[in-house]
């Protein structure tokens, strides 16, 4: 029979739980033994519980032998305190009351453990599978790709209410201990109520809680995680999210696609140049158009200047309004095609992009060259492989546009360098944002 | 070879076009500028060598850190104050000169103060960065711009209309008595080393002889280009007619197959960023020295005060200095600067030696 102490614990736990519908409190009797089990059936795998506890309970006759069995089972752990037991219970652990002992039996149900295909960071070749939404499965995926004894796995919780489990992975050989310390300190200080996905950390990274640049990389690809582990990065896996967070992140990582290592050397180089060019084009072009048409048309050779001016003859307002109008339309199109159901999506782009653009030019609202430039900017924007960063550029180009509308050609150049100076100012866990070389352990003396 | 050191020197060499060096040299082309340039090269290299080796004894330390526990506080304030003044005025002349150029060549209808606003915004963002980051930014700017300037110089040298005879004609005046003004102007190209006062913070390791050889080669090439290319384009007499000889020279170049036909726009776009980083480097030195003068850490209010003094001075500069006046002031400023620099290097060299012995 359970002693007094165990009884009080049991009563207390039952009291705290407020009897939800899916809670199960079961008493099991056999000839010699008596055991109680408490669990929440919606998050527990009852089959595991049955196979591992109930079956042996009736098969093993001696009470002492069953106690030995429980204590030697790797899934069973000892009761420590009430708070912890409650937390574990709410995560799918069954609490067993047997004789003078209270045990926690791990029979969590792993629901979202299907490995999903990559949809955000797609590549033509290379691995196609992404993460699942289950933490143990994700950890397994990484371990399969990174079989190393130096792989260190620690876990902690983030979120005031959600108490989401977060795993911190790093390779002890390559990771800079200072960076790791900063990351742990940061995680301990995160103030979020409901922590569901790594993207939520974007804002917490900045002191002001308002970020424009993604200072961490959120990825759905296990191969990217494995490669980054070998480069000394720290990985966060978040329970219930099929995205891993890679820290620290610099611009080089944001401009890298996994395809870079699945392609031949010169092709990779070419693609990289292409991406950086696209970044600059997308940032500068709208501003440059305003500066060139409204401030310094003489900058281009005469034929080009005339054809730009000729295309604008019918336009009844200054160039900056034209640019803002068209950019606004493209932004709406982009947003709409994300939100729309997949079946309607292509229609929206066709109607908006082709028909509206053509009609706007014919109606004399915008010039033909403007249409070319706006589509150029929009396409360049999507060349950037990491989605979060391409959103940043989407916002940044308005800043450059504003300054160029006010100051002309000077505004274009200085706007660009202002953005650059801001990026130089940024750092991700002590790593300068624009750095090309990841810092290695023991290299930190010059910081 | 330490690349950050090279960048600092290179930056001054590139930016001399804005700060009237070619104008001063060309003005004295018959009266000792050639000899002045030749004399300036050894002076510049020597100053470079003595100062950098002296400050190299204190790896990764700027002047505020080196003299942090100095007991002569007033001496320190005077010392720092005079350096600040020279450095701040260097940045100011560059800034005012370039804004004048912008209004003249790019935005004739824009008020100068509007251009000043955008420049000050960018400069203040940069000078408040840590020294390490200023150097990063400088590296990026030079990375973007160096290919462009190399291309322009190549185009200038390869141009059919470059008259080597005019250059030779000026070269025959080599034995004229050198004028102090041209020496002072020419040494400006070498004086980038003096930013080490603060930027020594990012330099670790010894500076090798290769550095000084590189500076010598770059310096000679740079002075030759600055001085002789405008003469080659506009003739030995004609070159003196221009207020900004190099910008007019850039306007004489034409890129036949490029969408931007007139090189002047490429040239000015390139100098927009070079000026930005050059002024920022000079003012960063001044700003850090002011911060180093205070005993405690600078509060937000004091910081704001420093920045408003900076902007007040530049607003006054833009309003009161027209091009000709600025040109005249710069000539005398150059001489003061040269004298000051020699004194500074001598004092520091002796002091550093005595201290380390």
mmCIF file of C-alpha atoms in Angstrom, chain A residues 280 288 295-296 298-304 403 405-411 413-427 430-435 445-447, chain B residues 60 102 105-108 110 114-115 117-119 121-123 125-126 129-130 132-134 136-137 140-141 144-145 204 254-262 265 269 272-273 276:
data_model
loop_
_atom_site.group_PDB
_atom_site.id
_atom_site.type_symbol
_atom_site.label_atom_id
_atom_site.label_comp_id
_atom_site.label_asym_id
_atom_site.label_seq_id
_atom_site.Cartn_x
_atom_site.Cartn_y
_atom_site.Cartn_z
ATOM 1 C CA UNK A 280 22.569 45.809 -55.274
ATOM 2 C CA UNK A 288 18.660 55.556 -59.434
ATOM 3 C CA UNK A 295 17.947 65.280 -61.390
ATOM 4 C CA UNK A 296 20.668 64.327 -63.838
ATOM 5 C CA UNK A 298 22.628 64.102 -68.738
ATOM 6 C CA UNK A 299 24.434 61.276 -66.969
ATOM 7 C CA UNK A 300 23.514 58.810 -69.723
ATOM 8 C CA UNK A 301 24.571 59.090 -73.323
ATOM 9 C CA UNK A 302 22.206 61.138 -75.382
ATOM 10 C CA UNK A 303 20.299 58.318 -77.129
ATOM 11 C CA UNK A 304 19.537 56.560 -73.870
ATOM 12 C CA UNK A 403 16.985 59.707 -50.023
ATOM 13 C CA UNK A 405 14.180 61.542 -54.294
ATOM 14 C CA UNK A 406 15.422 64.225 -51.926
ATOM 15 C CA UNK A 407 19.071 64.486 -52.969
ATOM 16 C CA UNK A 408 19.380 63.068 -56.482
ATOM 17 C CA UNK A 409 22.483 61.189 -57.502
ATOM 18 C CA UNK A 410 24.220 62.053 -54.239
ATOM 19 C CA UNK A 411 21.303 60.433 -52.451
ATOM 20 C CA UNK A 413 25.366 56.832 -53.521
ATOM 21 C CA UNK A 414 25.085 58.018 -49.933
ATOM 22 C CA UNK A 415 21.876 56.059 -49.370
ATOM 23 C CA UNK A 416 23.655 52.920 -50.454
ATOM 24 C CA UNK A 417 26.624 53.647 -48.219
ATOM 25 C CA UNK A 418 24.373 54.549 -45.306
ATOM 26 C CA UNK A 419 22.816 51.107 -45.587
ATOM 27 C CA UNK A 420 26.300 49.640 -45.791
ATOM 28 C CA UNK A 421 27.453 51.595 -42.759
ATOM 29 C CA UNK A 422 24.441 50.321 -40.844
ATOM 30 C CA UNK A 423 25.303 46.770 -41.846
ATOM 31 C CA UNK A 424 28.891 47.341 -40.736
ATOM 32 C CA UNK A 425 27.528 48.451 -37.401
ATOM 33 C CA UNK A 426 25.474 45.283 -36.901
ATOM 34 C CA UNK A 427 26.821 42.164 -35.337
ATOM 35 C CA UNK A 430 29.928 39.350 -31.573
ATOM 36 C CA UNK A 431 30.397 38.385 -35.194
ATOM 37 C CA UNK A 432 30.462 41.433 -37.519
ATOM 38 C CA UNK A 433 27.576 41.182 -39.969
ATOM 39 C CA UNK A 434 29.674 41.709 -43.077
ATOM 40 C CA UNK A 435 32.539 39.453 -42.074
ATOM 41 C CA UNK A 445 42.272 37.944 -28.545
ATOM 42 C CA UNK A 446 41.917 40.731 -31.085
ATOM 43 C CA UNK A 447 38.307 41.576 -30.268
ATOM 44 C CA UNK B 60 46.754 47.839 -30.636
ATOM 45 C CA UNK B 102 28.685 68.721 -55.962
ATOM 46 C CA UNK B 105 28.790 69.793 -61.182
ATOM 47 C CA UNK B 106 25.897 67.574 -60.079
ATOM 48 C CA UNK B 107 23.118 69.473 -58.336
ATOM 49 C CA UNK B 108 23.376 73.139 -59.321
ATOM 50 C CA UNK B 110 20.276 72.338 -54.629
ATOM 51 C CA UNK B 114 20.793 70.273 -47.909
ATOM 52 C CA UNK B 115 23.773 68.362 -49.248
ATOM 53 C CA UNK B 117 22.686 67.429 -44.056
ATOM 54 C CA UNK B 118 22.881 64.101 -45.848
ATOM 55 C CA UNK B 119 26.660 64.055 -45.588
ATOM 56 C CA UNK B 121 24.031 62.137 -41.282
ATOM 57 C CA UNK B 122 26.238 59.530 -42.915
ATOM 58 C CA UNK B 123 29.446 60.818 -41.312
ATOM 59 C CA UNK B 125 26.750 57.350 -38.233
ATOM 60 C CA UNK B 126 30.242 56.237 -39.193
ATOM 61 C CA UNK B 129 31.269 53.241 -34.763
ATOM 62 C CA UNK B 130 34.104 51.441 -32.998
ATOM 63 C CA UNK B 132 37.514 48.398 -35.956
ATOM 64 C CA UNK B 133 34.240 48.921 -37.770
ATOM 65 C CA UNK B 134 35.370 52.197 -39.323
ATOM 66 C CA UNK B 136 35.894 47.609 -42.124
ATOM 67 C CA UNK B 137 33.785 50.275 -43.751
ATOM 68 C CA UNK B 140 34.487 48.034 -48.277
ATOM 69 C CA UNK B 141 34.426 51.517 -49.782
ATOM 70 C CA UNK B 144 33.983 49.142 -54.392
ATOM 71 C CA UNK B 145 35.904 52.101 -55.730
ATOM 72 C CA UNK B 204 48.698 44.332 -34.690
ATOM 73 C CA UNK B 254 34.749 59.894 -72.867
ATOM 74 C CA UNK B 255 33.718 56.271 -72.701
ATOM 75 C CA UNK B 256 32.568 55.537 -76.202
ATOM 76 C CA UNK B 257 30.755 52.261 -75.595
ATOM 77 C CA UNK B 258 29.422 52.776 -72.082
ATOM 78 C CA UNK B 259 25.859 53.857 -71.261
ATOM 79 C CA UNK B 260 27.414 56.530 -69.062
ATOM 80 C CA UNK B 261 29.391 58.398 -71.643
ATOM 81 C CA UNK B 262 30.915 61.189 -69.568
ATOM 82 C CA UNK B 265 29.797 61.263 -63.462
ATOM 83 C CA UNK B 269 30.079 59.122 -57.911
ATOM 84 C CA UNK B 272 31.135 60.811 -53.170
ATOM 85 C CA UNK B 273 31.974 57.696 -51.210
ATOM 86 C CA UNK B 276 32.547 60.283 -47.130
#
